[in-house]
PDB file of N, CA and C in Angstrom:
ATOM      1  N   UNK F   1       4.333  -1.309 -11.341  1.00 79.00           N
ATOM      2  CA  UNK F   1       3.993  -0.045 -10.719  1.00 79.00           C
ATOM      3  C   UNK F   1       4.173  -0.176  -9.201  1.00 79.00           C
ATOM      4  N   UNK F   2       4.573   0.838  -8.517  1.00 91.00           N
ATOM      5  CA  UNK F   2       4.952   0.597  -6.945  1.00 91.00           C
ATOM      6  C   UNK F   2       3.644   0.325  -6.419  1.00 91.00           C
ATOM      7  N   UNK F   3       2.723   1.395  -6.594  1.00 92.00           N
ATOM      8  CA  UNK F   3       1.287   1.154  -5.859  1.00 92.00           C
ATOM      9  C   UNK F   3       1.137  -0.360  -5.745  1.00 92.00           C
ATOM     10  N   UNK F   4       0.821  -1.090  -6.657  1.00 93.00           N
ATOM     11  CA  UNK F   4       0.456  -3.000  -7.125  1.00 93.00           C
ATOM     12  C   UNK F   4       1.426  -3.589  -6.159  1.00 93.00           C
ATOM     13  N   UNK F   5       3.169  -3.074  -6.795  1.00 95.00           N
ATOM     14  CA  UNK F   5       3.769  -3.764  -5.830  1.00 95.00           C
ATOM     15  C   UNK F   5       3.789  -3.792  -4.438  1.00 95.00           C
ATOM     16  N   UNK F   6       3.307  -2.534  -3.712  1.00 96.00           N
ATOM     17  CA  UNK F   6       3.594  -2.653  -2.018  1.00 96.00           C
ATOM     18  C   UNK F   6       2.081  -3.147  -1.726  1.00 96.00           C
ATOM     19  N   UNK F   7       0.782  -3.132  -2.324  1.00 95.00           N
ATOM     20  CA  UNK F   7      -0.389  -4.015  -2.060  1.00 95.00           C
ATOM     21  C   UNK F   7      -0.155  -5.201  -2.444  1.00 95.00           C
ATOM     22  N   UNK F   8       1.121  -6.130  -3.116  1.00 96.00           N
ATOM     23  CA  UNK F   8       1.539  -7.513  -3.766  1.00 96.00           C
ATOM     24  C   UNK F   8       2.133  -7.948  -1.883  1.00 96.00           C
ATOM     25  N   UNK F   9       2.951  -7.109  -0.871  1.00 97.00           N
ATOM     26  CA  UNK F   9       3.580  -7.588  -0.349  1.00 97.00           C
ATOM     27  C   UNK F   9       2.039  -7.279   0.604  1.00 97.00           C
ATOM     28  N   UNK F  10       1.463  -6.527   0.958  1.00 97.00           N
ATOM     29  CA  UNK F  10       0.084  -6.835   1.776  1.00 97.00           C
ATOM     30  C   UNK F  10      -0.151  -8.315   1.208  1.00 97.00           C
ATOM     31  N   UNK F  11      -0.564  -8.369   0.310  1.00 96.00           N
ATOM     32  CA  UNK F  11      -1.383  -9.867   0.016  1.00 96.00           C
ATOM     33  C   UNK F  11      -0.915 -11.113   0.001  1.00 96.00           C
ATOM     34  N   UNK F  12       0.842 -11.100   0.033  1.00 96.00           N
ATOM     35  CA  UNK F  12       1.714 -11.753   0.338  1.00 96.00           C
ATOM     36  C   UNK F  12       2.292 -12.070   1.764  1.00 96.00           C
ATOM     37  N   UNK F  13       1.228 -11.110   2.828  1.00 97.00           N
ATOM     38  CA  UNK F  13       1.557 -11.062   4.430  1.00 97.00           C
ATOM     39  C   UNK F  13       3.211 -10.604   4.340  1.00 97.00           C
ATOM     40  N   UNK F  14       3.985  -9.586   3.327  1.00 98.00           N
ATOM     41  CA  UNK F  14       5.298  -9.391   3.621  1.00 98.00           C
ATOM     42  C   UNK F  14       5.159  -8.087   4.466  1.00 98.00           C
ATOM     43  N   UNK F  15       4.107  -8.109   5.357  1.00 98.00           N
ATOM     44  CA  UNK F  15       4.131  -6.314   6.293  1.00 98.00           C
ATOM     45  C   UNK F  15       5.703  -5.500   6.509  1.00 98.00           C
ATOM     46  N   UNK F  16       6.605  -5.889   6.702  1.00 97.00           N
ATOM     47  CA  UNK F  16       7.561  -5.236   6.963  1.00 97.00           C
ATOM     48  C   UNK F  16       8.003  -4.976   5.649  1.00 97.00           C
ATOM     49  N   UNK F  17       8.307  -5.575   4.350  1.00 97.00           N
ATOM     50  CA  UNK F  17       8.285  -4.497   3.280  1.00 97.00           C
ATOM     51  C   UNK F  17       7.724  -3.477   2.840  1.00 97.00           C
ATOM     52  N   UNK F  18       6.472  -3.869   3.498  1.00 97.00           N
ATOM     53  CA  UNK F  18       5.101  -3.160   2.766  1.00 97.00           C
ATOM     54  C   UNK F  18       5.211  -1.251   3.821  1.00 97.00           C
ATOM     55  N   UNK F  19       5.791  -1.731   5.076  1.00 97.00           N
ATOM     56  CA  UNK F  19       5.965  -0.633   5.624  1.00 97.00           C
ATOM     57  C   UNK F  19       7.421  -0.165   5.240  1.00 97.00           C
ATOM     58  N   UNK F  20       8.530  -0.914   5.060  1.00 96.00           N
ATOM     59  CA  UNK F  20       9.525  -0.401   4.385  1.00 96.00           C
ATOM     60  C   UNK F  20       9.334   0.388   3.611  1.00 96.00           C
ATOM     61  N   UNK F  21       8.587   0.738   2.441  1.00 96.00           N
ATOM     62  CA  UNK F  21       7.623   2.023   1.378  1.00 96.00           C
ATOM     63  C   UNK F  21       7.897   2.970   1.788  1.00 96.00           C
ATOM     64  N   UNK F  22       7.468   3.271   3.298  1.00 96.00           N
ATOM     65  CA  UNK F  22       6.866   4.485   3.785  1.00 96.00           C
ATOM     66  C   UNK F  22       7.864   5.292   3.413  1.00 96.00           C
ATOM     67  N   UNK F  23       7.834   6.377   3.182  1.00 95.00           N
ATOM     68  CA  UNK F  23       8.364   8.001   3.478  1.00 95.00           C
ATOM     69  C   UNK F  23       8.853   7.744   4.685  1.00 95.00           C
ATOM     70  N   UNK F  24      10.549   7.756   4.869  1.00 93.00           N
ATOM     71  CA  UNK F  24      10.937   7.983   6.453  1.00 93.00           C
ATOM     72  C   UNK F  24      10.777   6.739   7.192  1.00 93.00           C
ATOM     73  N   UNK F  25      10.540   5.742   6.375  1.00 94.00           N
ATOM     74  CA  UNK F  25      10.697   4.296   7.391  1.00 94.00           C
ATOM     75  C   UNK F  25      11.936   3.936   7.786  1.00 94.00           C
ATOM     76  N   UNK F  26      12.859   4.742   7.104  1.00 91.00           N
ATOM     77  CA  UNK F  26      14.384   4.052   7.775  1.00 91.00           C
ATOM     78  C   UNK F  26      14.798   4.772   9.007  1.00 91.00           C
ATOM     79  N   UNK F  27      13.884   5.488   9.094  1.00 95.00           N
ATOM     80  CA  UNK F  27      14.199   6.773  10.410  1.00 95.00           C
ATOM     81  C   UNK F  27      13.038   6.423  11.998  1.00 95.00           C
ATOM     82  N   UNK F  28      11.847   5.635  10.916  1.00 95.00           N
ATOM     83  CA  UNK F  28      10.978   5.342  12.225  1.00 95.00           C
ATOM     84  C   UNK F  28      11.472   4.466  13.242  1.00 95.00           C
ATOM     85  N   UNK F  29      11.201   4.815  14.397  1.00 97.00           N
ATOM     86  CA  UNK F  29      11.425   4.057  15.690  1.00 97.00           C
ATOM     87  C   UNK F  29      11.094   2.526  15.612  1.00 97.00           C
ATOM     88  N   UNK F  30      11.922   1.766  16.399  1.00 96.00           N
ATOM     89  CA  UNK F  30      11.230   0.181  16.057  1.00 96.00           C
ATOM     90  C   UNK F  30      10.116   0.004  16.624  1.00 96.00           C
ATOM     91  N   UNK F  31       9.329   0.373  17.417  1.00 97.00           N
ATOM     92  CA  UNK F  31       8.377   0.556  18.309  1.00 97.00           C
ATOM     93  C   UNK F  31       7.039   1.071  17.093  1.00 97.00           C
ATOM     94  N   UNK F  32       7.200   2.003  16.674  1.00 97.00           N
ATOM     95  CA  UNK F  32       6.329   2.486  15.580  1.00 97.00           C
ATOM     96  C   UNK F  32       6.287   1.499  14.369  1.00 97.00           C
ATOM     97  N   UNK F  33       7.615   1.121  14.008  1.00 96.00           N
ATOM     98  CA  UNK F  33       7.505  -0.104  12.794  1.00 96.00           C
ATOM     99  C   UNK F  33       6.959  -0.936  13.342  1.00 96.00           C
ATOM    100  N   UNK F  34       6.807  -1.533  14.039  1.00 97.00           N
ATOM    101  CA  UNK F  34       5.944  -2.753  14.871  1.00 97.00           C
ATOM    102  C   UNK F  34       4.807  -2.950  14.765  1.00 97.00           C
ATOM    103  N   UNK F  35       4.280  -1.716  15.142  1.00 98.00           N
ATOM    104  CA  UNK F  35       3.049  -1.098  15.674  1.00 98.00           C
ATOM    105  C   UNK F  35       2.290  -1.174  14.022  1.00 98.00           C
ATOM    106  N   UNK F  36       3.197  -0.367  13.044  1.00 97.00           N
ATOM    107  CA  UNK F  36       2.842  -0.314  11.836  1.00 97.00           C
ATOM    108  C   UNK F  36       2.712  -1.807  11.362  1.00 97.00           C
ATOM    109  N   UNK F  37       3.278  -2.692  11.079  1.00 98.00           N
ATOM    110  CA  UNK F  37       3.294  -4.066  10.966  1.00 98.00           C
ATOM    111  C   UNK F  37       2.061  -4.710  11.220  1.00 98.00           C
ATOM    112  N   UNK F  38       2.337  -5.024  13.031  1.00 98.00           N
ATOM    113  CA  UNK F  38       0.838  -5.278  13.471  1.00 98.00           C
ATOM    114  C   UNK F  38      -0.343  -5.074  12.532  1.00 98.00           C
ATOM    115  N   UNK F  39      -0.642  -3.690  13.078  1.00 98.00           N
ATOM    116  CA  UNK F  39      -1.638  -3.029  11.855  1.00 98.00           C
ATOM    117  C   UNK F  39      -2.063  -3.161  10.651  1.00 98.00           C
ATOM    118  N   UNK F  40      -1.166  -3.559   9.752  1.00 97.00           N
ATOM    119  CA  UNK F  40      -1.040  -3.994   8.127  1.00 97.00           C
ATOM    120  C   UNK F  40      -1.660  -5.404   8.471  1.00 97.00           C
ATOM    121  N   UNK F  41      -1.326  -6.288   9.610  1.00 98.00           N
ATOM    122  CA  UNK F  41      -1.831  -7.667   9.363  1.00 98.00           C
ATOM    123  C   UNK F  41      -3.304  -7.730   9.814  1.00 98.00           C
ATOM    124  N   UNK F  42      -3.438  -6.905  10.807  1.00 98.00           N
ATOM    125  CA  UNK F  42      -5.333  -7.220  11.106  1.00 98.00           C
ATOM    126  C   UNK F  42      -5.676  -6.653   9.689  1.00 98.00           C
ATOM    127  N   UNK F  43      -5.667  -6.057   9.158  1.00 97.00           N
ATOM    128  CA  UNK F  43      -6.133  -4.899   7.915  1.00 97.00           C
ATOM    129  C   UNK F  43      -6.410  -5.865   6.777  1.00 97.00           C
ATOM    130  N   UNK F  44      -5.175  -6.519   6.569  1.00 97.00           N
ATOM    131  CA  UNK F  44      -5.257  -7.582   5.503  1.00 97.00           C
ATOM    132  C   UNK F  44      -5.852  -8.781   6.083  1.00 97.00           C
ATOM    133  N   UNK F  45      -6.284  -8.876   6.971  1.00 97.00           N
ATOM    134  CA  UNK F  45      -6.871 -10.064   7.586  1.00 97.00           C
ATOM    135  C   UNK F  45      -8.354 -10.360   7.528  1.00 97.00           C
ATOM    136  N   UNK F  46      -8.460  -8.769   8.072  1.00 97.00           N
ATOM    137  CA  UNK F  46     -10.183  -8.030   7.907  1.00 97.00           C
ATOM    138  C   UNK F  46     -10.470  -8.042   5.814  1.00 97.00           C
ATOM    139  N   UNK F  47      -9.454  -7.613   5.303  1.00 96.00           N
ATOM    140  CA  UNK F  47      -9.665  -7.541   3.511  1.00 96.00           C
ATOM    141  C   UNK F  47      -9.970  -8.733   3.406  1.00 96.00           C
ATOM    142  N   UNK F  48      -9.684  -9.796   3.746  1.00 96.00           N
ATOM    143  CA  UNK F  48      -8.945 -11.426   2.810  1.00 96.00           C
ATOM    144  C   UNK F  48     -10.157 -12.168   3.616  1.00 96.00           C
ATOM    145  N   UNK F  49     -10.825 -11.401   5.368  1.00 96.00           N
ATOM    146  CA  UNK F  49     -11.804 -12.249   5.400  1.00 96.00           C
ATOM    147  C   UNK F  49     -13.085 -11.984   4.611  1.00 96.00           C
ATOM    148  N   UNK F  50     -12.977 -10.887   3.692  1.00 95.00           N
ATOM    149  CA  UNK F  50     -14.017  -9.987   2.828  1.00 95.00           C
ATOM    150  C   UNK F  50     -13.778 -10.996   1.511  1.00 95.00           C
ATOM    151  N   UNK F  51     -12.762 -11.918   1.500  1.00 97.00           N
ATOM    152  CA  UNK F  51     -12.612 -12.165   0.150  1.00 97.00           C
ATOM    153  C   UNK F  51     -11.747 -11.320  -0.910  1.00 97.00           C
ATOM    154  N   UNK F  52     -10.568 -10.251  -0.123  1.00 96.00           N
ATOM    155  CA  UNK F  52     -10.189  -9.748  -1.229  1.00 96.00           C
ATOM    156  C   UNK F  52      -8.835 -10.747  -1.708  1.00 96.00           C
ATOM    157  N   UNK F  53      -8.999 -10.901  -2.811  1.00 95.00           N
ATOM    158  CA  UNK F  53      -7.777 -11.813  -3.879  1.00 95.00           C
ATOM    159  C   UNK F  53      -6.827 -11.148  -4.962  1.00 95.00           C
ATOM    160  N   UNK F  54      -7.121 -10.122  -5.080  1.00 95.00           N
ATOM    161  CA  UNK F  54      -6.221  -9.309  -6.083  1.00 95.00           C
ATOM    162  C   UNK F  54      -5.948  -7.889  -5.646  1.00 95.00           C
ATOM    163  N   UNK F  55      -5.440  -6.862  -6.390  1.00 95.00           N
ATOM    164  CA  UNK F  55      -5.760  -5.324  -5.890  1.00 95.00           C
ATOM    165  C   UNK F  55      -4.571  -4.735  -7.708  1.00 95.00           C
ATOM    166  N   UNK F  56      -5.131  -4.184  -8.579  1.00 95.00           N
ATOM    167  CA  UNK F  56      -4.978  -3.951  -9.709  1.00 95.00           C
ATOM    168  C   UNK F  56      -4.930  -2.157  -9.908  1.00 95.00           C
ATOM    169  N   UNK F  57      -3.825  -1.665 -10.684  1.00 95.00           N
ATOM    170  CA  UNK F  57      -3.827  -0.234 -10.456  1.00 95.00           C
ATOM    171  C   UNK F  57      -4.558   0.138 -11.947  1.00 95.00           C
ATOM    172  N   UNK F  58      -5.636   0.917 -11.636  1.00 96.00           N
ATOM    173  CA  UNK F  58      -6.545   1.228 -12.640  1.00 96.00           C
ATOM    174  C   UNK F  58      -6.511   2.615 -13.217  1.00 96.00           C
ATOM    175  N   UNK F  59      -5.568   3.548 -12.591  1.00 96.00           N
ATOM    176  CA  UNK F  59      -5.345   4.994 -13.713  1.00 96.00           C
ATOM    177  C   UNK F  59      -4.014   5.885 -12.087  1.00 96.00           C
ATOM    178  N   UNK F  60      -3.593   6.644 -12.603  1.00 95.00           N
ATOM    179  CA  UNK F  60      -3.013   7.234 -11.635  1.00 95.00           C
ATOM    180  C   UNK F  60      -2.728   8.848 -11.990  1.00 95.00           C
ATOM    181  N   UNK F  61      -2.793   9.911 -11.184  1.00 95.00           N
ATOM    182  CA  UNK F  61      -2.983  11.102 -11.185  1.00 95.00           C
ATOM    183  C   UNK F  61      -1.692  11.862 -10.872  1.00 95.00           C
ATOM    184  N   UNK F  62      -0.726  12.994 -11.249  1.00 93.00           N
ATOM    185  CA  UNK F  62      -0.049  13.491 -10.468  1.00 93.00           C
ATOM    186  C   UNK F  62      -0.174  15.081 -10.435  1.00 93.00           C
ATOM    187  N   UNK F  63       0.310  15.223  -9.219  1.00 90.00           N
ATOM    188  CA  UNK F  63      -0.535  16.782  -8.915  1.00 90.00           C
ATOM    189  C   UNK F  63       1.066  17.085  -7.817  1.00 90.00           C
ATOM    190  N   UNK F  64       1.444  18.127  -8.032  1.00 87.00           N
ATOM    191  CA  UNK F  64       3.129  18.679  -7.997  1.00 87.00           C
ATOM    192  C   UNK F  64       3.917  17.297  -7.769  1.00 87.00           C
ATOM    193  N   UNK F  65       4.056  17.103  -6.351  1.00 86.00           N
ATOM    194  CA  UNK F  65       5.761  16.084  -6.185  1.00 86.00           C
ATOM    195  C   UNK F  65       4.727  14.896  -5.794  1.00 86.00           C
ATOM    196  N   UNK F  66       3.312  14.473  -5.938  1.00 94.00           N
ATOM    197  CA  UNK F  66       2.853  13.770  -5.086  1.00 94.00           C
ATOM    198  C   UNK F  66       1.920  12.390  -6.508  1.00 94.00           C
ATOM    199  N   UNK F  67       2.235  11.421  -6.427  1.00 96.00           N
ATOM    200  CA  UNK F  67       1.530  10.691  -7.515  1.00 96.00           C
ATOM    201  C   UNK F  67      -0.041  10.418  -6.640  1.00 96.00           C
ATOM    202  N   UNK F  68      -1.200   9.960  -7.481  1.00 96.00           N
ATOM    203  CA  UNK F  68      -1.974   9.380  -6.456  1.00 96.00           C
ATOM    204  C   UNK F  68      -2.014   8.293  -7.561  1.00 96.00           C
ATOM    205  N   UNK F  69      -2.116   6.701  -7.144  1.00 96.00           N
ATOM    206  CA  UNK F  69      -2.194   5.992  -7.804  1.00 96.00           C
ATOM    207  C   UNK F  69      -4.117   5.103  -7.137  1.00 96.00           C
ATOM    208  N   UNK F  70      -4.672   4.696  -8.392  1.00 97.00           N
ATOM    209  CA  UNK F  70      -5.896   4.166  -8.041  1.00 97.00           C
ATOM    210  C   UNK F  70      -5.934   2.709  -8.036  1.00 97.00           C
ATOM    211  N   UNK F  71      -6.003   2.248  -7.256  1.00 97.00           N
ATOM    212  CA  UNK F  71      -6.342   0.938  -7.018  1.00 97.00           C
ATOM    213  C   UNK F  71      -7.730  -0.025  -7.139  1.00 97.00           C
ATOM    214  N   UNK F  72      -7.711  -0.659  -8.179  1.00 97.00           N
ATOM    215  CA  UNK F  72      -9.179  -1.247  -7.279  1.00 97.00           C
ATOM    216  C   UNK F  72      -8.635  -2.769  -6.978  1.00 97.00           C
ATOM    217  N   UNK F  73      -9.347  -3.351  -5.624  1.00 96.00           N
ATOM    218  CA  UNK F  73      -9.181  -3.952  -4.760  1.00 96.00           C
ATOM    219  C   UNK F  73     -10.574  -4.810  -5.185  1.00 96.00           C
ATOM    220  N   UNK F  74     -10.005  -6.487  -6.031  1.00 96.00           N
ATOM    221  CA  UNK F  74     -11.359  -7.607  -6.243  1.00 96.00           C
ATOM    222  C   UNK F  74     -11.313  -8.174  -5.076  1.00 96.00           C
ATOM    223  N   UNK F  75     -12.657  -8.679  -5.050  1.00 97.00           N
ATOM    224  CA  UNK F  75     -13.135  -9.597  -3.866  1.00 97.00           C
ATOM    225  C   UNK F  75     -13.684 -10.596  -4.520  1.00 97.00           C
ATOM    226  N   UNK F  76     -13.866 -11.554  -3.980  1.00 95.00           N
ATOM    227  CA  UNK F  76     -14.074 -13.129  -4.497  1.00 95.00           C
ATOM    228  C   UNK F  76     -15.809 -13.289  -4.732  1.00 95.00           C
ATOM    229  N   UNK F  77     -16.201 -11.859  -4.445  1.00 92.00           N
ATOM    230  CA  UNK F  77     -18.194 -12.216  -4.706  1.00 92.00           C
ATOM    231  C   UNK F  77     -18.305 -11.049  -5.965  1.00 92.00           C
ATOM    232  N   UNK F  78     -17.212 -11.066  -6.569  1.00 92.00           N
ATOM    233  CA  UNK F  78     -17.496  -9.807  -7.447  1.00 92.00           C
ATOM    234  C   UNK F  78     -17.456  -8.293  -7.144  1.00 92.00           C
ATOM    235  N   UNK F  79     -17.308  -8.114  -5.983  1.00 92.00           N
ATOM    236  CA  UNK F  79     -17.277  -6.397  -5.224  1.00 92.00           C
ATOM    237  C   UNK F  79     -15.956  -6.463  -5.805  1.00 92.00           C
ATOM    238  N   UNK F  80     -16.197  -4.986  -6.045  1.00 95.00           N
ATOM    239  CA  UNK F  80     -14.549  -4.224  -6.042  1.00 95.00           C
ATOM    240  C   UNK F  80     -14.901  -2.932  -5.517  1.00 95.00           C
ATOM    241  N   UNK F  81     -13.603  -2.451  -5.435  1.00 96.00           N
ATOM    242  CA  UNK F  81     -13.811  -0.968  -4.182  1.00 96.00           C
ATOM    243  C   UNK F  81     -12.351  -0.461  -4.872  1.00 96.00           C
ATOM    244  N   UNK F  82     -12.677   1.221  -5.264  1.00 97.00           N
ATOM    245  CA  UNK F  82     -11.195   1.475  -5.593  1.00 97.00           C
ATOM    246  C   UNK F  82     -10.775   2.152  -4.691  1.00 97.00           C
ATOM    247  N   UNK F  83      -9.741   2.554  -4.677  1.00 96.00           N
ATOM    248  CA  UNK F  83      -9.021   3.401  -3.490  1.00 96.00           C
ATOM    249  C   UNK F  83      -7.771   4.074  -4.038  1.00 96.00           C
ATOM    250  N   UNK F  84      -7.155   5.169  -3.404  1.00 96.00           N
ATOM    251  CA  UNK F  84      -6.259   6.088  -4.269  1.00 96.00           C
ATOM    252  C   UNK F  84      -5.042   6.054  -2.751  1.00 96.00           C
ATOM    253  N   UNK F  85      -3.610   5.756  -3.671  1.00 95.00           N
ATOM    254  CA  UNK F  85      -2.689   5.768  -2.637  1.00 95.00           C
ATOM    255  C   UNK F  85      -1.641   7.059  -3.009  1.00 95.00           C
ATOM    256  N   UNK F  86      -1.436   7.495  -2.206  1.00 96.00           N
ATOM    257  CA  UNK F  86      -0.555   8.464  -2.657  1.00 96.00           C
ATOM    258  C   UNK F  86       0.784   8.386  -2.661  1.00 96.00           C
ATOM    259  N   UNK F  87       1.822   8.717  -3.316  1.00 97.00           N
ATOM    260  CA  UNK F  87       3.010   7.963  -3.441  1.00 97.00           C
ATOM    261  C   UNK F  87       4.002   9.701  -4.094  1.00 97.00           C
ATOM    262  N   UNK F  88       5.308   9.410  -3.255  1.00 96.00           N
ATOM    263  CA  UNK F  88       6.121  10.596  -3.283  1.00 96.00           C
ATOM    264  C   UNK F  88       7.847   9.834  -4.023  1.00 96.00           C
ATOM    265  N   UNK F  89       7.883  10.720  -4.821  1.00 93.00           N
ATOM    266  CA  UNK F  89       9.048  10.109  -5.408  1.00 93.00           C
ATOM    267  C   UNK F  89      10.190  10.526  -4.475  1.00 93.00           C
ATOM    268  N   UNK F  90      11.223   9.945  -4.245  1.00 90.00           N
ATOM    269  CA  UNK F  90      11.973   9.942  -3.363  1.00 90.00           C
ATOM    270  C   UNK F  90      13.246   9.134  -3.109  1.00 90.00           C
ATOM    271  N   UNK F  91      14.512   9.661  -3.394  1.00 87.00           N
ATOM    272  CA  UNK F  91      15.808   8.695  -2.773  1.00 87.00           C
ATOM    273  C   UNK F  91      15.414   7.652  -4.641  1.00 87.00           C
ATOM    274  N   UNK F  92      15.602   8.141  -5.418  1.00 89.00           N
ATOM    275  CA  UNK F  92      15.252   7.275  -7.035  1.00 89.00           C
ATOM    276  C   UNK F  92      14.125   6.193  -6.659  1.00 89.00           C
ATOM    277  N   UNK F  93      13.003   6.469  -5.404  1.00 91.00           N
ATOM    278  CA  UNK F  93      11.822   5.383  -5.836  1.00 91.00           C
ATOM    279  C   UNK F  93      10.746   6.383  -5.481  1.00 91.00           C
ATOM    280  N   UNK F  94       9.705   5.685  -5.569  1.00 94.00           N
ATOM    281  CA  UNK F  94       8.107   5.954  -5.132  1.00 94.00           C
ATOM    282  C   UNK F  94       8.099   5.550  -4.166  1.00 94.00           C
ATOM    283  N   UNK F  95       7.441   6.038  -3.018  1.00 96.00           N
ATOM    284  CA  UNK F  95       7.641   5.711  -1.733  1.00 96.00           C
ATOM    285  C   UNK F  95       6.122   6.279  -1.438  1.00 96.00           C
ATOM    286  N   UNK F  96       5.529   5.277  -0.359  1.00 96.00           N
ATOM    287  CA  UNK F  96       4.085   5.286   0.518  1.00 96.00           C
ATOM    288  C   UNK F  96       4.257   6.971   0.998  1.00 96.00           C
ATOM    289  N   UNK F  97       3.139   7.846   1.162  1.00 93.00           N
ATOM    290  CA  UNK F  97       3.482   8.844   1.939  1.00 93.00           C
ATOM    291  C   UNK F  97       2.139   8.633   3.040  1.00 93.00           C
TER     292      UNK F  97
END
């Protein structure tokens, strides 16, 4: 599933794939991809110092052109936290919106 896979390249520190996803990343400025990058690594830095070790897609919703896929996100003390990503089909993939 795309959702799993672009949180596989978060947890894998691959940030520049993970922003590759986006809707319109081949059009963003390098300055903004950067910026986006950056960002993805404190994020996963702040998750992973929480203990998160996995992130598993647990049901997903679609509502007109827009998927929302649910995530829940384990942590190593037993917390989990779900979260919903939204994802636009696009160019034959699913793409971050």
């Amino acid at each position: 599933m795309a959702a799993e896979r672009y949180y596989d390249y978060l947890l894998n520190e691959d940030y520049d794939s993970y922003v590759s996803g986006f809707l319109g990343a081949d059009s963003m400025p390098q300055e903004l991809r950067t910026q986006m990058v950056d960002l993805m690594a404190q994020y996963m830095a702040e998750q992973k110092s929480k203990g998160l070790y996995d992130v598993v897609a647990t049901s997903e919703e679609l509502h007109d052109s827009t998927a929302y896929v649910f995530l829940e996100m384990q942590y190593a003390d037993s917390i989990s936290e779900q979260i919903a990503i939204p994802l636009v089909f696009h160019d034959k993939r699913w793409q971050l919106r």
